[in-house]
JSON list of C-alpha atoms and ligand atoms in Angstrom, two decimals:
[
{"chain": "R", "resi": 1, "resn": "UNK", "atom": "CA", "xyz": [184.69, 110.25, 126.18]},
{"chain": "R", "resi": 2, "resn": "UNK", "atom": "CA", "xyz": [181.75, 113.12, 125.99]},
{"chain": "R", "resi": 3, "resn": "UNK", "atom": "CA", "xyz": [177.95, 112.68, 126.54]},
{"chain": "R", "resi": 4, "resn": "UNK", "atom": "CA", "xyz": [177.52, 115.87, 124.15]},
{"chain": "R", "resi": 5, "resn": "UNK", "atom": "CA", "xyz": [175.88, 114.60, 121.09]},
{"chain": "R", "resi": 6, "resn": "UNK", "atom": "CA", "xyz": [178.47, 114.66, 118.41]},
{"chain": "R", "resi": 7, "resn": "UNK", "atom": "CA", "xyz": [177.05, 117.77, 116.12]},
{"chain": "R", "resi": 8, "resn": "UNK", "atom": "CA", "xyz": [177.45, 120.56, 118.92]},
{"chain": "R", "resi": 9, "resn": "UNK", "atom": "CA", "xyz": [181.63, 120.27, 118.84]},
{"chain": "R", "resi": 10, "resn": "UNK", "atom": "CA", "xyz": [181.62, 119.33, 115.68]},
{"chain": "R", "resi": 11, "resn": "UNK", "atom": "CA", "xyz": [179.51, 122.64, 114.44]},
{"chain": "R", "resi": 12, "resn": "UNK", "atom": "CA", "xyz": [181.19, 124.50, 116.47]},
{"chain": "R", "resi": 13, "resn": "UNK", "atom": "CA", "xyz": [185.22, 123.39, 115.07]},
{"chain": "R", "resi": 14, "resn": "UNK", "atom": "CA", "xyz": [183.97, 123.53, 111.92]},
{"chain": "R", "resi": 15, "resn": "UNK", "atom": "CA", "xyz": [182.58, 126.67, 112.04]},
{"chain": "R", "resi": 16, "resn": "UNK", "atom": "CA", "xyz": [186.01, 127.79, 113.33]},
{"chain": "R", "resi": 17, "resn": "UNK", "atom": "CA", "xyz": [187.87, 126.40, 110.72]},
{"chain": "R", "resi": 18, "resn": "UNK", "atom": "CA", "xyz": [185.61, 127.58, 108.43]},
{"chain": "R", "resi": 19, "resn": "UNK", "atom": "CA", "xyz": [186.17, 131.06, 109.22]},
{"chain": "R", "resi": 20, "resn": "UNK", "atom": "CA", "xyz": [189.65, 130.53, 109.57]},
{"chain": "R", "resi": 21, "resn": "UNK", "atom": "CA", "xyz": [189.45, 129.26, 106.21]},
{"chain": "R", "resi": 22, "resn": "UNK", "atom": "CA", "xyz": [187.76, 132.52, 104.53]},
{"chain": "R", "resi": 23, "resn": "UNK", "atom": "CA", "xyz": [190.36, 134.47, 106.72]},
{"chain": "R", "resi": 24, "resn": "UNK", "atom": "CA", "xyz": [193.25, 132.82, 105.32]},
{"chain": "R", "resi": 25, "resn": "UNK", "atom": "CA", "xyz": [191.53, 133.77, 101.74]},
{"chain": "R", "resi": 26, "resn": "UNK", "atom": "CA", "xyz": [194.22, 132.27, 98.69]},
{"chain": "R", "resi": 27, "resn": "UNK", "atom": "CA", "xyz": [194.31, 131.13, 95.05]},
{"chain": "R", "resi": 28, "resn": "UNK", "atom": "CA", "xyz": [190.82, 128.99, 94.22]},
{"chain": "R", "resi": 29, "resn": "UNK", "atom": "CA", "xyz": [189.05, 127.08, 96.95]},
{"chain": "R", "resi": 30, "resn": "UNK", "atom": "CA", "xyz": [190.76, 124.61, 98.46]},
{"chain": "R", "resi": 31, "resn": "UNK", "atom": "CA", "xyz": [189.88, 120.72, 99.39]},
{"chain": "R", "resi": 32, "resn": "UNK", "atom": "CA", "xyz": [188.79, 120.39, 103.19]},
{"chain": "R", "resi": 33, "resn": "UNK", "atom": "CA", "xyz": [189.55, 117.16, 103.65]},
{"chain": "R", "resi": 34, "resn": "UNK", "atom": "CA", "xyz": [188.65, 115.97, 107.32]},
{"chain": "R", "resi": 35, "resn": "UNK", "atom": "CA", "xyz": [191.24, 113.57, 109.09]},
{"chain": "R", "resi": 36, "resn": "UNK", "atom": "CA", "xyz": [188.62, 111.02, 110.83]},
{"chain": "R", "resi": 37, "resn": "UNK", "atom": "CA", "xyz": [191.04, 108.34, 111.90]},
{"chain": "R", "resi": 38, "resn": "UNK", "atom": "CA", "xyz": [189.34, 106.68, 115.29]},
{"chain": "R", "resi": 39, "resn": "UNK", "atom": "CA", "xyz": [185.85, 109.03, 114.87]},
{"chain": "R", "resi": 40, "resn": "UNK", "atom": "CA", "xyz": [182.97, 106.65, 115.63]},
{"chain": "R", "resi": 41, "resn": "UNK", "atom": "CA", "xyz": [180.25, 106.24, 112.82]},
{"chain": "R", "resi": 42, "resn": "UNK", "atom": "CA", "xyz": [177.84, 108.05, 114.52]},
{"chain": "R", "resi": 43, "resn": "UNK", "atom": "CA", "xyz": [180.33, 111.84, 114.62]},
{"chain": "R", "resi": 44, "resn": "UNK", "atom": "CA", "xyz": [181.21, 110.51, 110.88]},
{"chain": "R", "resi": 45, "resn": "UNK", "atom": "CA", "xyz": [177.08, 110.96, 110.08]},
{"chain": "R", "resi": 46, "resn": "UNK", "atom": "CA", "xyz": [176.82, 114.32, 112.21]},
{"chain": "R", "resi": 47, "resn": "UNK", "atom": "CA", "xyz": [179.84, 115.52, 109.98]},
{"chain": "R", "resi": 48, "resn": "UNK", "atom": "CA", "xyz": [178.43, 114.77, 107.03]},
{"chain": "R", "resi": 49, "resn": "UNK", "atom": "CA", "xyz": [174.95, 116.24, 107.78]},
{"chain": "R", "resi": 50, "resn": "UNK", "atom": "CA", "xyz": [176.75, 119.31, 107.75]},
{"chain": "R", "resi": 51, "resn": "UNK", "atom": "CA", "xyz": [178.46, 119.30, 105.55]},
{"chain": "R", "resi": 52, "resn": "UNK", "atom": "CA", "xyz": [181.76, 117.79, 105.09]},
{"chain": "R", "resi": 53, "resn": "UNK", "atom": "CA", "xyz": [182.76, 115.63, 101.88]},
{"chain": "R", "resi": 54, "resn": "UNK", "atom": "CA", "xyz": [186.07, 114.95, 102.21]},
{"chain": "R", "resi": 55, "resn": "UNK", "atom": "CA", "xyz": [187.14, 112.21, 104.81]},
{"chain": "R", "resi": 56, "resn": "UNK", "atom": "CA", "xyz": [190.97, 111.26, 104.95]},
{"chain": "R", "resi": 57, "resn": "UNK", "atom": "CA", "xyz": [191.74, 108.03, 107.01]},
{"chain": "R", "resi": 58, "resn": "UNK", "atom": "CA", "xyz": [194.92, 106.26, 108.05]},
{"chain": "R", "resi": 59, "resn": "UNK", "atom": "CA", "xyz": [194.18, 102.72, 108.22]},
{"chain": "R", "resi": 60, "resn": "UNK", "atom": "CA", "xyz": [192.54, 100.67, 105.34]},
{"chain": "R", "resi": 61, "resn": "UNK", "atom": "CA", "xyz": [191.55, 98.31, 107.75]},
{"chain": "R", "resi": 62, "resn": "UNK", "atom": "CA", "xyz": [189.42, 100.72, 109.92]},
{"chain": "R", "resi": 63, "resn": "UNK", "atom": "CA", "xyz": [187.94, 102.64, 106.99]},
{"chain": "R", "resi": 64, "resn": "UNK", "atom": "CA", "xyz": [186.61, 99.33, 105.85]},
{"chain": "R", "resi": 65, "resn": "UNK", "atom": "CA", "xyz": [184.64, 98.48, 109.11]},
{"chain": "R", "resi": 66, "resn": "UNK", "atom": "CA", "xyz": [183.42, 102.68, 109.29]},
{"chain": "R", "resi": 67, "resn": "UNK", "atom": "CA", "xyz": [183.33, 103.29, 105.31]},
{"chain": "R", "resi": 68, "resn": "UNK", "atom": "CA", "xyz": [181.44, 100.91, 103.22]},
{"chain": "R", "resi": 69, "resn": "UNK", "atom": "CA", "xyz": [177.83, 101.32, 104.62]},
{"chain": "R", "resi": 70, "resn": "UNK", "atom": "CA", "xyz": [178.46, 105.56, 104.71]},
{"chain": "R", "resi": 71, "resn": "UNK", "atom": "CA", "xyz": [179.51, 105.37, 101.56]},
{"chain": "R", "resi": 72, "resn": "UNK", "atom": "CA", "xyz": [176.50, 103.41, 100.24]},
{"chain": "R", "resi": 73, "resn": "UNK", "atom": "CA", "xyz": [174.38, 106.01, 101.98]},
{"chain": "R", "resi": 74, "resn": "UNK", "atom": "CA", "xyz": [175.61, 109.06, 100.89]},
{"chain": "R", "resi": 75, "resn": "UNK", "atom": "CA", "xyz": [177.33, 108.83, 98.14]},
{"chain": "R", "resi": 76, "resn": "UNK", "atom": "CA", "xyz": [179.14, 112.18, 97.83]},
{"chain": "R", "resi": 77, "resn": "UNK", "atom": "CA", "xyz": [181.40, 110.75, 100.38]},
{"chain": "R", "resi": 78, "resn": "UNK", "atom": "CA", "xyz": [184.75, 111.03, 98.64]},
{"chain": "R", "resi": 79, "resn": "UNK", "atom": "CA", "xyz": [187.69, 108.87, 100.60]},
{"chain": "R", "resi": 80, "resn": "UNK", "atom": "CA", "xyz": [191.39, 109.98, 100.90]},
{"chain": "R", "resi": 81, "resn": "UNK", "atom": "CA", "xyz": [193.94, 107.28, 102.43]},
{"chain": "R", "resi": 82, "resn": "UNK", "atom": "CA", "xyz": [195.95, 109.44, 104.05]},
{"chain": "R", "resi": 83, "resn": "UNK", "atom": "CA", "xyz": [198.06, 107.22, 106.02]},
{"chain": "R", "resi": 84, "resn": "UNK", "atom": "CA", "xyz": [200.70, 103.70, 104.72]},
{"chain": "R", "resi": 85, "resn": "UNK", "atom": "CA", "xyz": [199.52, 101.81, 101.90]},
{"chain": "R", "resi": 86, "resn": "UNK", "atom": "CA", "xyz": [200.78, 97.84, 102.49]},
{"chain": "R", "resi": 87, "resn": "UNK", "atom": "CA", "xyz": [200.20, 96.59, 98.95]},
{"chain": "R", "resi": 88, "resn": "UNK", "atom": "CA", "xyz": [198.98, 93.22, 100.47]},
{"chain": "R", "resi": 89, "resn": "UNK", "atom": "CA", "xyz": [196.24, 95.78, 100.91]},
{"chain": "R", "resi": 90, "resn": "UNK", "atom": "CA", "xyz": [195.76, 97.65, 97.88]},
{"chain": "R", "resi": 91, "resn": "UNK", "atom": "CA", "xyz": [192.98, 95.75, 96.32]},
{"chain": "R", "resi": 92, "resn": "UNK", "atom": "CA", "xyz": [190.73, 96.73, 99.63]},
{"chain": "R", "resi": 93, "resn": "UNK", "atom": "CA", "xyz": [191.86, 100.71, 99.56]},
{"chain": "R", "resi": 94, "resn": "UNK", "atom": "CA", "xyz": [191.23, 100.65, 95.12]},
{"chain": "R", "resi": 95, "resn": "UNK", "atom": "CA", "xyz": [187.64, 99.63, 96.08]},
{"chain": "R", "resi": 96, "resn": "UNK", "atom": "CA", "xyz": [187.02, 101.41, 99.22]},
{"chain": "R", "resi": 97, "resn": "UNK", "atom": "CA", "xyz": [189.14, 104.90, 98.87]},
{"chain": "R", "resi": 98, "resn": "UNK", "atom": "CA", "xyz": [188.47, 107.85, 95.79]},
{"chain": "R", "resi": 99, "resn": "UNK", "atom": "CA", "xyz": [192.64, 109.08, 96.49]},
{"chain": "R", "resi": 100, "resn": "UNK", "atom": "CA", "xyz": [195.44, 107.55, 97.28]},
{"chain": "R", "resi": 101, "resn": "UNK", "atom": "CA", "xyz": [197.87, 110.63, 99.26]},
{"chain": "R", "resi": 102, "resn": "UNK", "atom": "CA", "xyz": [200.30, 108.34, 100.29]},
{"chain": "R", "resi": 103, "resn": "UNK", "atom": "CA", "xyz": [201.80, 106.37, 96.93]},
{"chain": "R", "resi": 104, "resn": "UNK", "atom": "CA", "xyz": [205.91, 105.57, 98.39]},
{"chain": "R", "resi": 105, "resn": "UNK", "atom": "CA", "xyz": [207.35, 103.10, 96.36]},
{"chain": "R", "resi": 106, "resn": "UNK", "atom": "CA", "xyz": [206.74, 101.37, 92.98]},
{"chain": "R", "resi": 107, "resn": "UNK", "atom": "CA", "xyz": [205.87, 98.59, 94.63]},
{"chain": "R", "resi": 108, "resn": "UNK", "atom": "CA", "xyz": [202.54, 100.10, 95.57]},
{"chain": "R", "resi": 109, "resn": "UNK", "atom": "CA", "xyz": [202.32, 101.78, 92.19]},
{"chain": "R", "resi": 110, "resn": "UNK", "atom": "CA", "xyz": [201.96, 98.89, 90.69]},
{"chain": "R", "resi": 111, "resn": "UNK", "atom": "CA", "xyz": [199.36, 96.88, 93.30]},
{"chain": "R", "resi": 112, "resn": "UNK", "atom": "CA", "xyz": [197.14, 100.03, 92.37]},
{"chain": "R", "resi": 113, "resn": "UNK", "atom": "CA", "xyz": [197.73, 100.68, 88.72]},
{"chain": "R", "resi": 114, "resn": "UNK", "atom": "CA", "xyz": [196.73, 96.48, 88.38]},
{"chain": "R", "resi": 115, "resn": "UNK", "atom": "CA", "xyz": [194.10, 96.25, 91.07]},
{"chain": "R", "resi": 116, "resn": "UNK", "atom": "CA", "xyz": [192.78, 100.19, 89.91]},
{"chain": "R", "resi": 117, "resn": "UNK", "atom": "CA", "xyz": [192.66, 98.12, 85.55]},
{"chain": "R", "resi": 118, "resn": "UNK", "atom": "CA", "xyz": [190.76, 95.10, 87.82]},
{"chain": "R", "resi": 119, "resn": "UNK", "atom": "CA", "xyz": [188.50, 97.14, 89.09]},
{"chain": "R", "resi": 120, "resn": "UNK", "atom": "CA", "xyz": [187.46, 99.01, 86.61]},
{"chain": "R", "resi": 121, "resn": "UNK", "atom": "CA", "xyz": [188.07, 102.11, 88.85]},
{"chain": "R", "resi": 122, "resn": "UNK", "atom": "CA", "xyz": [189.00, 105.50, 88.53]},
{"chain": "R", "resi": 123, "resn": "UNK", "atom": "CA", "xyz": [191.22, 106.92, 91.65]},
{"chain": "R", "resi": 124, "resn": "UNK", "atom": "CA", "xyz": [193.30, 109.87, 92.04]},
{"chain": "R", "resi": 125, "resn": "UNK", "atom": "CA", "xyz": [197.20, 110.01, 93.17]},
{"chain": "R", "resi": 126, "resn": "UNK", "atom": "CA", "xyz": [199.63, 111.63, 95.51]},
{"chain": "R", "resi": 127, "resn": "UNK", "atom": "CA", "xyz": [202.78, 110.90, 95.83]},
{"chain": "R", "resi": 128, "resn": "UNK", "atom": "CA", "xyz": [204.08, 111.04, 99.35]},
{"chain": "R", "resi": 129, "resn": "UNK", "atom": "CA", "xyz": [207.65, 112.48, 99.47]},
{"chain": "R", "resi": 130, "resn": "UNK", "atom": "CA", "xyz": [209.46, 112.86, 103.16]},
{"chain": "R", "resi": 131, "resn": "UNK", "atom": "CA", "xyz": [210.15, 116.48, 102.68]},
{"chain": "R", "resi": 132, "resn": "UNK", "atom": "CA", "xyz": [211.90, 116.32, 106.14]},
{"chain": "R", "resi": 133, "resn": "UNK", "atom": "CA", "xyz": [214.51, 112.92, 105.62]},
{"chain": "R", "resi": 134, "resn": "UNK", "atom": "CA", "xyz": [212.91, 111.71, 108.31]},
{"chain": "R", "resi": 135, "resn": "UNK", "atom": "CA", "xyz": [214.71, 108.29, 109.00]},
{"chain": "R", "resi": 136, "resn": "UNK", "atom": "CA", "xyz": [210.93, 106.99, 111.15]},
{"chain": "R", "resi": 137, "resn": "UNK", "atom": "CA", "xyz": [208.67, 108.62, 108.56]},
{"chain": "R", "resi": 138, "resn": "UNK", "atom": "CA", "xyz": [206.83, 107.69, 105.20]},
{"chain": "R", "resi": 139, "resn": "UNK", "atom": "CA", "xyz": [207.21, 108.78, 101.86]},
{"chain": "R", "resi": 140, "resn": "UNK", "atom": "CA", "xyz": [209.34, 109.26, 99.32]},
{"chain": "R", "resi": 141, "resn": "UNK", "atom": "CA", "xyz": [213.41, 111.16, 99.42]},
{"chain": "R", "resi": 142, "resn": "UNK", "atom": "CA", "xyz": [213.02, 114.17, 97.59]},
{"chain": "R", "resi": 143, "resn": "UNK", "atom": "CA", "xyz": [215.50, 113.30, 95.26]},
{"chain": "R", "resi": 144, "resn": "UNK", "atom": "CA", "xyz": [214.29, 109.71, 94.40]},
{"chain": "R", "resi": 145, "resn": "UNK", "atom": "CA", "xyz": [210.98, 111.67, 93.90]},
{"chain": "R", "resi": 146, "resn": "UNK", "atom": "CA", "xyz": [211.89, 112.11, 89.81]},
{"chain": "R", "resi": 147, "resn": "UNK", "atom": "CA", "xyz": [212.20, 107.91, 89.72]},
{"chain": "R", "resi": 148, "resn": "UNK", "atom": "CA", "xyz": [209.07, 107.18, 91.02]},
{"chain": "R", "resi": 149, "resn": "UNK", "atom": "CA", "xyz": [206.87, 109.49, 89.05]},
{"chain": "R", "resi": 150, "resn": "UNK", "atom": "CA", "xyz": [208.70, 108.12, 85.99]},
{"chain": "R", "resi": 151, "resn": "UNK", "atom": "CA", "xyz": [207.87, 104.87, 87.24]},
{"chain": "R", "resi": 152, "resn": "UNK", "atom": "CA", "xyz": [204.22, 105.83, 88.00]},
{"chain": "R", "resi": 153, "resn": "UNK", "atom": "CA", "xyz": [203.86, 107.80, 84.64]},
{"chain": "R", "resi": 154, "resn": "UNK", "atom": "CA", "xyz": [205.59, 105.41, 82.29]},
{"chain": "R", "resi": 155, "resn": "UNK", "atom": "CA", "xyz": [205.79, 102.09, 83.35]},
{"chain": "R", "resi": 156, "resn": "UNK", "atom": "CA", "xyz": [202.76, 101.60, 86.35]},
{"chain": "R", "resi": 157, "resn": "UNK", "atom": "CA", "xyz": [200.70, 104.39, 84.29]},
{"chain": "R", "resi": 158, "resn": "UNK", "atom": "CA", "xyz": [199.70, 105.71, 87.58]},
{"chain": "R", "resi": 159, "resn": "UNK", "atom": "CA", "xyz": [197.50, 109.06, 86.74]},
{"chain": "R", "resi": 160, "resn": "UNK", "atom": "CA", "xyz": [199.95, 110.60, 89.60]},
{"chain": "R", "resi": 161, "resn": "UNK", "atom": "CA", "xyz": [198.52, 114.15, 89.76]},
{"chain": "R", "resi": 162, "resn": "UNK", "atom": "CA", "xyz": [199.88, 116.16, 92.84]},
{"chain": "R", "resi": 163, "resn": "UNK", "atom": "CA", "xyz": [202.30, 115.19, 96.53]},
{"chain": "R", "resi": 164, "resn": "UNK", "atom": "CA", "xyz": [201.34, 115.03, 99.54]},
{"chain": "R", "resi": 165, "resn": "UNK", "atom": "CA", "xyz": [204.25, 115.17, 102.90]},
{"chain": "R", "resi": 166, "resn": "UNK", "atom": "CA", "xyz": [203.79, 116.10, 106.13]},
{"chain": "R", "resi": 167, "resn": "UNK", "atom": "CA", "xyz": [206.40, 117.99, 107.30]},
{"chain": "R", "resi": 168, "resn": "UNK", "atom": "CA", "xyz": [209.07, 116.97, 110.45]},
{"chain": "R", "resi": 169, "resn": "UNK", "atom": "CA", "xyz": [206.76, 118.00, 114.20]},
{"chain": "R", "resi": 170, "resn": "UNK", "atom": "CA", "xyz": [208.21, 121.01, 115.73]},
{"chain": "R", "resi": 171, "resn": "UNK", "atom": "CA", "xyz": [210.01, 122.74, 113.27]},
{"chain": "R", "resi": 172, "resn": "UNK", "atom": "CA", "xyz": [208.73, 126.03, 111.01]},
{"chain": "R", "resi": 173, "resn": "UNK", "atom": "CA", "xyz": [206.69, 124.23, 108.54]},
{"chain": "R", "resi": 174, "resn": "UNK", "atom": "CA", "xyz": [207.33, 126.96, 106.02]},
{"chain": "R", "resi": 175, "resn": "UNK", "atom": "CA", "xyz": [210.21, 125.59, 104.27]},
{"chain": "R", "resi": 176, "resn": "UNK", "atom": "CA", "xyz": [209.10, 122.22, 103.87]},
{"chain": "R", "resi": 177, "resn": "UNK", "atom": "CA", "xyz": [205.87, 122.93, 102.37]},
{"chain": "R", "resi": 178, "resn": "UNK", "atom": "CA", "xyz": [207.84, 125.99, 100.12]},
{"chain": "R", "resi": 179, "resn": "UNK", "atom": "CA", "xyz": [210.28, 122.64, 98.93]},
{"chain": "R", "resi": 180, "resn": "UNK", "atom": "CA", "xyz": [207.04, 120.42, 98.65]},
{"chain": "R", "resi": 181, "resn": "UNK", "atom": "CA", "xyz": [205.58, 122.87, 96.09]},
{"chain": "R", "resi": 182, "resn": "UNK", "atom": "CA", "xyz": [208.73, 123.29, 94.19]},
{"chain": "R", "resi": 183, "resn": "UNK", "atom": "CA", "xyz": [209.04, 120.00, 93.33]},
{"chain": "R", "resi": 184, "resn": "UNK", "atom": "CA", "xyz": [205.77, 119.56, 91.96]},
{"chain": "R", "resi": 185, "resn": "UNK", "atom": "CA", "xyz": [205.58, 122.16, 90.50]},
{"chain": "R", "resi": 186, "resn": "UNK", "atom": "CA", "xyz": [209.22, 121.16, 89.14]},
{"chain": "R", "resi": 187, "resn": "UNK", "atom": "CA", "xyz": [207.16, 118.49, 87.96]},
{"chain": "R", "resi": 188, "resn": "UNK", "atom": "CA", "xyz": [203.61, 119.82, 86.29]},
{"chain": "R", "resi": 189, "resn": "UNK", "atom": "CA", "xyz": [202.02, 118.77, 89.46]},
{"chain": "R", "resi": 190, "resn": "UNK", "atom": "CA", "xyz": [199.00, 120.46, 89.79]},
{"chain": "R", "resi": 191, "resn": "UNK", "atom": "CA", "xyz": [197.22, 119.32, 93.19]},
{"chain": "R", "resi": 192, "resn": "UNK", "atom": "CA", "xyz": [199.11, 120.14, 97.04]},
{"chain": "R", "resi": 193, "resn": "UNK", "atom": "CA", "xyz": [197.84, 118.02, 99.83]},
{"chain": "R", "resi": 194, "resn": "UNK", "atom": "CA", "xyz": [199.77, 119.46, 102.60]},
{"chain": "R", "resi": 195, "resn": "UNK", "atom": "CA", "xyz": [198.94, 121.79, 105.83]},
{"chain": "R", "resi": 196, "resn": "UNK", "atom": "CA", "xyz": [196.73, 120.13, 108.87]},
{"chain": "R", "resi": 197, "resn": "UNK", "atom": "CA", "xyz": [195.00, 121.77, 112.13]},
{"chain": "R", "resi": 198, "resn": "UNK", "atom": "CA", "xyz": [197.82, 123.94, 113.79]},
{"chain": "R", "resi": 199, "resn": "UNK", "atom": "CA", "xyz": [199.06, 125.04, 109.99]},
{"chain": "R", "resi": 200, "resn": "UNK", "atom": "CA", "xyz": [196.94, 125.61, 107.44]},
{"chain": "R", "resi": 201, "resn": "UNK", "atom": "CA", "xyz": [197.19, 128.69, 106.77]},
{"chain": "R", "resi": 202, "resn": "UNK", "atom": "CA", "xyz": [200.60, 128.46, 106.20]},
{"chain": "R", "resi": 203, "resn": "UNK", "atom": "CA", "xyz": [200.46, 126.18, 104.18]},
{"chain": "R", "resi": 204, "resn": "UNK", "atom": "CA", "xyz": [198.05, 127.56, 102.03]},
{"chain": "R", "resi": 205, "resn": "UNK", "atom": "CA", "xyz": [199.27, 130.52, 101.64]},
{"chain": "R", "resi": 206, "resn": "UNK", "atom": "CA", "xyz": [202.06, 127.98, 99.58]},
{"chain": "R", "resi": 207, "resn": "UNK", "atom": "CA", "xyz": [199.92, 126.70, 96.91]},
{"chain": "R", "resi": 208, "resn": "UNK", "atom": "CA", "xyz": [198.17, 123.72, 98.80]},
{"chain": "R", "resi": 209, "resn": "UNK", "atom": "CA", "xyz": [195.22, 122.72, 97.39]},
{"chain": "R", "resi": 210, "resn": "UNK", "atom": "CA", "xyz": [193.86, 120.06, 99.74]},
{"chain": "R", "resi": 211, "resn": "UNK", "atom": "CA", "xyz": [194.31, 120.30, 103.77]},
{"chain": "R", "resi": 212, "resn": "UNK", "atom": "CA", "xyz": [194.02, 117.41, 106.19]},
{"chain": "R", "resi": 213, "resn": "UNK", "atom": "CA", "xyz": [192.00, 118.91, 109.24]},
{"chain": "R", "resi": 214, "resn": "UNK", "atom": "CA", "xyz": [191.71, 116.42, 112.40]},
{"chain": "R", "resi": 215, "resn": "UNK", "atom": "CA", "xyz": [191.22, 117.95, 115.88]},
{"chain": "R", "resi": 216, "resn": "UNK", "atom": "CA", "xyz": [190.66, 122.00, 114.76]},
{"chain": "R", "resi": 217, "resn": "UNK", "atom": "CA", "xyz": [187.33, 119.67, 113.37]},
{"chain": "R", "resi": 218, "resn": "UNK", "atom": "CA", "xyz": [186.73, 117.07, 115.87]},
{"chain": "R", "resi": 219, "resn": "UNK", "atom": "CA", "xyz": [188.59, 117.66, 118.59]},
{"chain": "R", "resi": 220, "resn": "UNK", "atom": "CA", "xyz": [191.35, 115.90, 120.61]},
{"chain": "R", "resi": 221, "resn": "UNK", "atom": "CA", "xyz": [191.48, 112.40, 119.47]},
{"chain": "R", "resi": 222, "resn": "UNK", "atom": "CA", "xyz": [189.69, 110.51, 122.91]},
{"chain": "R", "resi": 223, "resn": "UNK", "atom": "CA", "xyz": [191.10, 106.62, 120.64]},
{"chain": "R", "resi": 224, "resn": "UNK", "atom": "CA", "xyz": [194.67, 106.68, 120.10]},
{"chain": "R", "resi": 225, "resn": "UNK", "atom": "CA", "xyz": [194.00, 106.17, 115.95]},
{"chain": "C", "resi": 301, "resn": "PLP", "atom": "C1", "xyz": [195.76, 112.78, 112.00]},
{"chain": "C", "resi": 301, "resn": "PLP", "atom": "C2", "xyz": [196.31, 113.79, 110.44]},
{"chain": "C", "resi": 301, "resn": "PLP", "atom": "C3", "xyz": [196.08, 114.78, 110.13]},
{"chain": "C", "resi": 301, "resn": "PLP", "atom": "C4", "xyz": [195.25, 115.56, 111.21]},
{"chain": "C", "resi": 301, "resn": "PLP", "atom": "O1", "xyz": [196.08, 116.15, 111.80]},
{"chain": "C", "resi": 301, "resn": "PLP", "atom": "P1", "xyz": [195.81, 116.88, 112.96]},
{"chain": "C", "resi": 301, "resn": "PLP", "atom": "O2", "xyz": [196.73, 117.53, 113.39]},
{"chain": "C", "resi": 301, "resn": "PLP", "atom": "O3", "xyz": [194.19, 116.72, 114.14]},
{"chain": "C", "resi": 301, "resn": "PLP", "atom": "O4", "xyz": [194.93, 118.42, 112.20]},
{"chain": "C", "resi": 301, "resn": "PLP", "atom": "C5", "xyz": [196.34, 115.15, 108.84]},
{"chain": "C", "resi": 301, "resn": "PLP", "atom": "N1", "xyz": [197.09, 114.42, 108.17]},
{"chain": "C", "resi": 301, "resn": "PLP", "atom": "C6", "xyz": [197.68, 113.01, 108.30]},
{"chain": "C", "resi": 301, "resn": "PLP", "atom": "C7", "xyz": [198.45, 112.26, 107.56]},
{"chain": "C", "resi": 301, "resn": "PLP", "atom": "C8", "xyz": [197.35, 112.31, 110.12]},
{"chain": "C", "resi": 301, "resn": "PLP", "atom": "O5", "xyz": [197.65, 111.66, 110.52]}
]
């Protein structure tokens, strides 16, 4: 851990990301989601005061420890779940998050729809696609996307508006981003959650509307996520 106040590190990282965004240009204005797993509450609050409003967390439990008080104090904050969801955590996730990026099976779609109705909460939803068909990764396989989407639309009545993916590490991400964009277009989904610290310019060029950026804003994570 460093003794540097969170503002200094953060302001530098955020300015660099904003400059990269300006250079990347592109259509519209992408939503910059600060991936804040493992970041403590002081750092989150510093980020909010620097103008970040969208945050992504990977674990419901960690988010439930860090965010309720902050969300009450800063109502403009929008919280995105970008990590895997178990159906027994659906109630907690619906209560806390505004956008779920990781719908990847029927059971989760059903649990989310049921909880959102019960709690009277309107969230936005992305389906996570295992775009590189990697055995260890979460997400629906590309060939199973259509059936899951149909289930969300016709049975669960879950308002899915986009696709999310994390391409294979150590590969050129461009073909994977392009494939995700093609799938979204084929299914009339306007939103694409793709691109991280190392590759968000490529993702934006290929149509990303939401980018999830951690280390480029916060610096290297000091705690395990
Ligand atoms: C941590 C994380 C990110 C951000 O990754 P960086 O390389 O730190 O920008 C984006 N998406 C998901 C799903 C993550 O877990």
